[in-house]
Amino acid sequence: MNYTYDGTFFGFMSALFAAYADGITSVGTIGESVETSLFGDCKYIPTEADKAGRVLTGLKNQCGEKAVYYLYYGFLSDIKGKEASLTTYIRRAFILKHDFYRRLQEAALWRVRNMARKTANERHALSGLLRFREFSDGMLYAPANPVCNVVPLLASHFAARLPKERWVIHDVNRHEGVFYENGKALLVHIDGRIYSSADLSEKERAFSSLWKTFYKTVAIDSRRNEELRKQNMPKRYWPWLVENP
């Protein structure tokens, strides 16, 4: 049996619940879209929060919170074929139960742990590299194009740092973002680019101009090191920098 879901984490958990209900040893593929043979069975599983929660609660109770962390962050890595790796991971976790932490060197568990680490590293990087710009209406806007789906993970960090501001973090590749206002953060769908330079506040444009002048003034052309620059600031983040080289 093959399963499809809506692409969300809770949707994937719902599909896993259905897989266990049907007998997980007979599972073929779980994915947002599944190619099947002419005679292959494929079932769409709607997202059901209670069933997804039961899977997560069971994993936490039997294996500990870290097992849930690896699962969630591994899912957000958006690595191709992640569902197969995560399905194998959760099967092994439920078999190992409290021995889970002693067996992290197993290939199936180690793979998901590395997926989770990739997500955590990018979340950490963007926590420091994300750049907000002020609109004329006072809203702060920060576009990004992360490899992993880390924008939902950034919400709590910036809610703590900018609790009185109104802001949006926009994942331009996934067409989604987090909108924050009055202490509440919402995951929203965003079509296309939502601003132009004309939308920026006068103060933002003035400070941007000052920063570009400063950046150009302190630069020493003879000491430019492009490889070091790419190491410290990955090139995929450059389009969103005021001083975009």
Tab-separated table of C-alpha atoms in Angstrom:
chain	number	residue	atom	x	y	z
A	1	MET	CA	0.000	0.000	0.000
A	2	ASN	CA	1.213	3.502	-0.878
A	3	TYR	CA	0.109	6.647	0.940
A	4	THR	CA	-0.029	10.317	-0.004
A	5	TYR	CA	-0.521	13.279	2.312
A	6	ASP	CA	-0.708	17.076	2.195
A	7	GLY	CA	3.008	17.739	2.696
A	8	THR	CA	2.751	18.925	6.304
A	9	PHE	CA	4.437	17.326	9.293
A	10	PHE	CA	1.108	16.460	10.905
A	11	GLY	CA	-0.039	15.101	7.556
A	12	PHE	CA	2.970	12.797	7.494
A	13	MET	CA	2.261	11.698	11.069
A	14	SER	CA	-1.328	10.939	10.044
A	15	ALA	CA	-0.027	8.825	7.159
A	16	LEU	CA	2.249	6.945	9.559
A	17	PHE	CA	-0.721	6.310	11.839
A	18	ALA	CA	-2.626	4.874	8.874
A	19	ALA	CA	0.396	2.762	7.944
A	20	TYR	CA	0.483	1.237	11.421
A	21	ALA	CA	-3.259	0.660	11.326
A	22	ASP	CA	-2.882	-1.177	8.005
A	23	GLY	CA	0.236	-3.056	9.100
A	24	ILE	CA	3.384	-1.041	8.620
A	25	THR	CA	5.371	-3.982	7.254
A	26	SER	CA	3.237	-3.801	4.113
A	27	VAL	CA	3.890	-0.082	3.507
A	28	GLY	CA	5.217	0.747	0.059
A	29	THR	CA	5.777	4.500	-0.087
A	30	ILE	CA	4.636	7.566	1.827
A	31	GLY	CA	4.954	10.864	-0.017
A	32	GLU	CA	3.236	14.051	-1.159
A	33	SER	CA	2.867	12.406	-4.556
A	34	VAL	CA	3.486	8.736	-5.192
A	35	GLU	CA	4.093	7.061	-8.528
A	36	THR	CA	2.504	3.645	-8.537
A	37	SER	CA	2.307	0.815	-10.971
A	38	LEU	CA	-0.865	0.122	-12.926
A	39	PHE	CA	-1.993	-2.253	-10.208
A	40	GLY	CA	-0.509	-0.388	-7.258
A	41	ASP	CA	-2.815	0.729	-4.460
A	42	CYS	CA	-2.561	4.349	-3.351
A	43	LYS	CA	-4.471	5.968	-0.519
A	44	TYR	CA	-4.659	9.673	0.312
A	45	ILE	CA	-4.529	10.237	4.072
A	46	PRO	CA	-6.117	13.466	5.347
A	47	THR	CA	-4.412	15.274	8.203
A	48	GLU	CA	-5.930	14.403	11.566
A	49	ALA	CA	-4.289	16.163	14.490
A	50	ASP	CA	-5.441	13.644	17.090
A	51	LYS	CA	-3.947	10.690	15.223
A	52	ALA	CA	-0.739	12.576	14.495
A	53	GLY	CA	-0.533	13.485	18.168
A	54	ARG	CA	-0.913	9.851	19.185
A	55	VAL	CA	2.098	8.886	17.072
A	56	LEU	CA	4.210	11.673	18.579
A	57	THR	CA	3.069	10.951	22.135
A	58	GLY	CA	3.840	7.268	21.691
A	59	LEU	CA	7.299	8.059	20.336
A	60	LYS	CA	8.017	10.466	23.196
A	61	ASN	CA	6.814	8.046	25.880
A	62	GLN	CA	8.685	5.054	24.492
A	63	CYS	CA	11.879	6.682	23.222
A	64	GLY	CA	12.140	10.137	24.776
A	65	GLU	CA	11.853	13.739	23.601
A	66	LYS	CA	15.054	13.615	21.558
A	67	ALA	CA	13.517	10.998	19.276
A	68	VAL	CA	10.658	13.402	18.487
A	69	TYR	CA	13.161	16.221	17.934
A	70	TYR	CA	15.122	14.170	15.385
A	71	LEU	CA	11.895	13.192	13.643
A	72	TYR	CA	10.568	16.760	13.362
A	73	TYR	CA	13.843	18.395	12.380
A	74	GLY	CA	14.567	15.522	9.999
A	75	PHE	CA	11.229	16.140	8.302
A	76	LEU	CA	11.996	19.859	7.942
A	77	SER	CA	15.303	19.078	6.219
A	78	ASP	CA	13.280	18.622	3.003
A	79	ILE	CA	15.831	16.112	1.729
A	80	LYS	CA	14.525	14.207	-1.277
A	81	GLY	CA	13.011	10.910	-0.183
A	82	LYS	CA	12.846	12.014	3.451
A	83	GLU	CA	9.637	10.062	4.054
A	84	ALA	CA	11.318	6.706	3.404
A	85	SER	CA	14.157	7.528	5.808
A	86	LEU	CA	11.759	8.793	8.471
A	87	THR	CA	9.450	5.790	8.132
A	88	THR	CA	12.369	3.412	8.663
A	89	TYR	CA	13.561	5.576	11.554
A	90	ILE	CA	10.258	5.503	13.396
A	91	ARG	CA	9.862	1.759	12.883
A	92	ARG	CA	13.279	1.160	14.451
A	93	ALA	CA	12.592	3.650	17.243
A	94	PHE	CA	9.395	1.882	18.301
A	95	ILE	CA	11.207	-1.462	18.232
A	96	LEU	CA	14.188	-0.208	20.251
A	97	LYS	CA	12.128	1.868	22.688
A	98	HIS	CA	14.357	3.021	25.568
A	99	ASP	CA	17.409	1.471	23.919
A	100	PHE	CA	16.998	4.093	21.181
A	101	TYR	CA	19.826	6.336	22.453
A	102	ARG	CA	22.274	3.440	22.642
A	103	ARG	CA	21.681	2.553	18.999
A	104	LEU	CA	22.024	5.915	17.273
A	105	GLN	CA	24.974	4.558	15.304
A	106	GLU	CA	22.571	2.390	13.282
A	107	ALA	CA	22.410	3.616	9.696
A	108	ALA	CA	18.656	4.316	9.740
A	109	LEU	CA	18.875	6.367	12.930
A	110	TRP	CA	22.150	8.065	12.055
A	111	ARG	CA	20.765	9.210	8.695
A	112	VAL	CA	17.809	10.981	10.314
A	113	ARG	CA	20.033	12.426	13.013
A	114	ASN	CA	22.176	14.005	10.286
A	115	MET	CA	19.062	15.308	8.532
A	116	ALA	CA	17.992	16.923	11.805
A	117	ARG	CA	21.464	18.375	12.307
A	118	LYS	CA	21.332	19.991	8.866
A	119	THR	CA	18.044	21.672	9.776
A	120	ALA	CA	19.343	22.808	13.162
A	121	ASN	CA	22.501	24.265	11.601
A	122	GLU	CA	20.535	26.311	9.090
A	123	ARG	CA	18.138	27.512	11.765
A	124	HIS	CA	21.120	28.655	13.824
A	125	ALA	CA	22.713	30.381	10.822
A	126	LEU	CA	19.575	32.295	9.858
A	127	SER	CA	18.977	33.342	13.454
A	128	GLY	CA	22.032	35.543	13.003
A	129	LEU	CA	22.027	36.241	9.262
A	130	LEU	CA	18.389	37.125	8.610
A	131	ARG	CA	17.958	40.790	7.638
A	132	PHE	CA	14.769	42.750	8.302
A	133	ARG	CA	13.850	45.885	6.362
A	134	GLU	CA	11.226	48.399	7.440
A	135	PHE	CA	8.196	49.177	5.281
A	136	SER	CA	6.594	52.604	5.175
A	137	ASP	CA	3.769	51.290	7.389
A	138	GLY	CA	6.272	50.188	10.043
A	139	MET	CA	6.167	46.461	9.340
A	140	LEU	CA	9.493	44.614	9.239
A	141	TYR	CA	10.088	42.199	6.370
A	142	ALA	CA	12.816	39.562	6.024
A	143	PRO	CA	13.043	37.375	2.903
A	144	ALA	CA	15.105	34.178	2.832
A	145	ASN	CA	15.649	31.131	0.638
A	146	PRO	CA	16.752	28.388	3.050
A	147	VAL	CA	17.512	24.860	1.903
A	148	CYS	CA	15.683	23.397	4.898
A	149	ASN	CA	12.194	24.445	5.910
A	150	VAL	CA	13.396	26.464	8.895
A	151	VAL	CA	11.134	29.526	8.778
A	152	PRO	CA	8.599	27.991	11.217
A	153	LEU	CA	11.487	27.311	13.609
A	154	LEU	CA	12.617	30.949	13.534
A	155	ALA	CA	9.318	32.337	14.810
A	156	SER	CA	9.974	31.865	18.537
A	157	HIS	CA	13.496	33.302	18.279
A	158	PHE	CA	12.393	36.533	16.638
A	159	ALA	CA	9.210	36.788	18.701
A	160	ALA	CA	11.487	36.959	21.750
A	161	ARG	CA	13.832	39.480	20.112
A	162	LEU	CA	11.160	41.665	18.496
A	163	PRO	CA	8.101	41.206	20.730
A	164	LYS	CA	6.595	44.649	20.116
A	165	GLU	CA	7.161	44.779	16.362
A	166	ARG	CA	5.024	43.611	13.464
A	167	TRP	CA	7.053	41.459	11.102
A	168	VAL	CA	7.096	38.843	8.365
A	169	ILE	CA	9.738	36.226	7.602
A	170	HIS	CA	9.221	35.110	4.004
A	171	ASP	CA	10.496	31.814	2.570
A	172	VAL	CA	10.531	32.867	-1.074
A	173	ASN	CA	11.116	29.355	-2.434
A	174	ARG	CA	8.286	27.669	-0.549
A	175	HIS	CA	5.897	30.647	-0.873
A	176	GLU	CA	5.167	30.676	2.823
A	177	GLY	CA	6.140	32.701	5.820
A	178	VAL	CA	5.545	33.626	9.424
A	179	PHE	CA	3.535	36.755	10.216
A	180	TYR	CA	3.877	38.136	13.744
A	181	GLU	CA	1.741	40.772	15.451
A	182	ASN	CA	0.566	41.431	19.011
A	183	GLY	CA	2.309	38.403	20.449
A	184	LYS	CA	0.901	35.936	17.913
A	185	ALA	CA	2.737	34.217	15.066
A	186	LEU	CA	0.883	32.693	12.121
A	187	LEU	CA	2.180	30.506	9.305
A	188	VAL	CA	0.854	32.065	6.094
A	189	HIS	CA	0.951	31.421	2.353
A	190	ILE	CA	2.661	34.169	0.334
A	191	ASP	CA	2.438	34.493	-3.446
A	192	GLY	CA	5.404	36.169	-5.099
A	193	ARG	CA	7.513	39.051	-3.856
A	194	ILE	CA	5.580	41.285	-1.493
A	195	TYR	CA	7.541	44.513	-1.688
A	196	SER	CA	9.583	46.816	-3.885
A	197	SER	CA	12.113	49.463	-2.880
A	198	ALA	CA	9.321	52.047	-3.106
A	199	ASP	CA	7.578	50.330	-0.173
A	200	LEU	CA	10.507	50.904	2.184
A	201	SER	CA	10.308	53.638	4.788
A	202	GLU	CA	12.404	56.770	4.376
A	203	LYS	CA	14.379	55.821	7.471
A	204	GLU	CA	15.098	52.374	6.028
A	205	ARG	CA	16.301	53.826	2.738
A	206	ALA	CA	18.493	56.336	4.544
A	207	PHE	CA	20.121	53.707	6.752
A	208	SER	CA	20.536	51.355	3.780
A	209	SER	CA	22.369	54.084	1.900
A	210	LEU	CA	24.593	54.770	4.904
A	211	TRP	CA	25.374	51.075	5.307
A	212	LYS	CA	26.295	50.677	1.631
A	213	THR	CA	28.605	53.690	1.880
A	214	PHE	CA	30.231	52.332	5.028
A	215	TYR	CA	30.600	48.862	3.520
A	216	LYS	CA	32.231	50.254	0.383
A	217	THR	CA	34.478	52.610	2.338
A	218	VAL	CA	35.945	50.027	4.715
A	219	ALA	CA	36.433	47.387	2.007
A	220	ILE	CA	40.023	46.768	0.908
A	221	ASP	CA	39.963	45.429	-2.641
A	222	SER	CA	43.415	43.888	-2.377
A	223	ARG	CA	42.268	41.753	0.546
A	224	ARG	CA	39.049	40.434	-0.960
A	225	ASN	CA	38.684	36.711	-0.311
A	226	GLU	CA	35.621	35.328	-2.068
A	227	GLU	CA	36.048	31.796	-0.733
A	228	LEU	CA	36.204	33.004	2.859
A	229	ARG	CA	33.186	35.226	2.244
A	230	LYS	CA	31.193	32.236	0.988
A	231	GLN	CA	32.183	30.217	4.054
A	232	ASN	CA	31.066	32.921	6.475
A	233	MET	CA	27.999	33.972	4.493
A	234	PRO	CA	26.667	31.285	2.108
A	235	LYS	CA	26.049	32.716	-1.345
A	236	ARG	CA	22.371	31.756	-1.360
A	237	TYR	CA	21.819	34.440	1.299
A	238	TRP	CA	23.490	37.230	-0.692
A	239	PRO	CA	20.427	38.402	-2.671
A	240	TRP	CA	18.791	39.553	0.574
A	241	LEU	CA	21.721	41.630	1.843
A	242	VAL	CA	21.644	45.413	1.618
A	243	GLU	CA	25.316	45.290	0.632
A	244	ASN	CA	24.667	42.519	-1.921
A	245	PRO	CA	28.035	42.062	-3.642
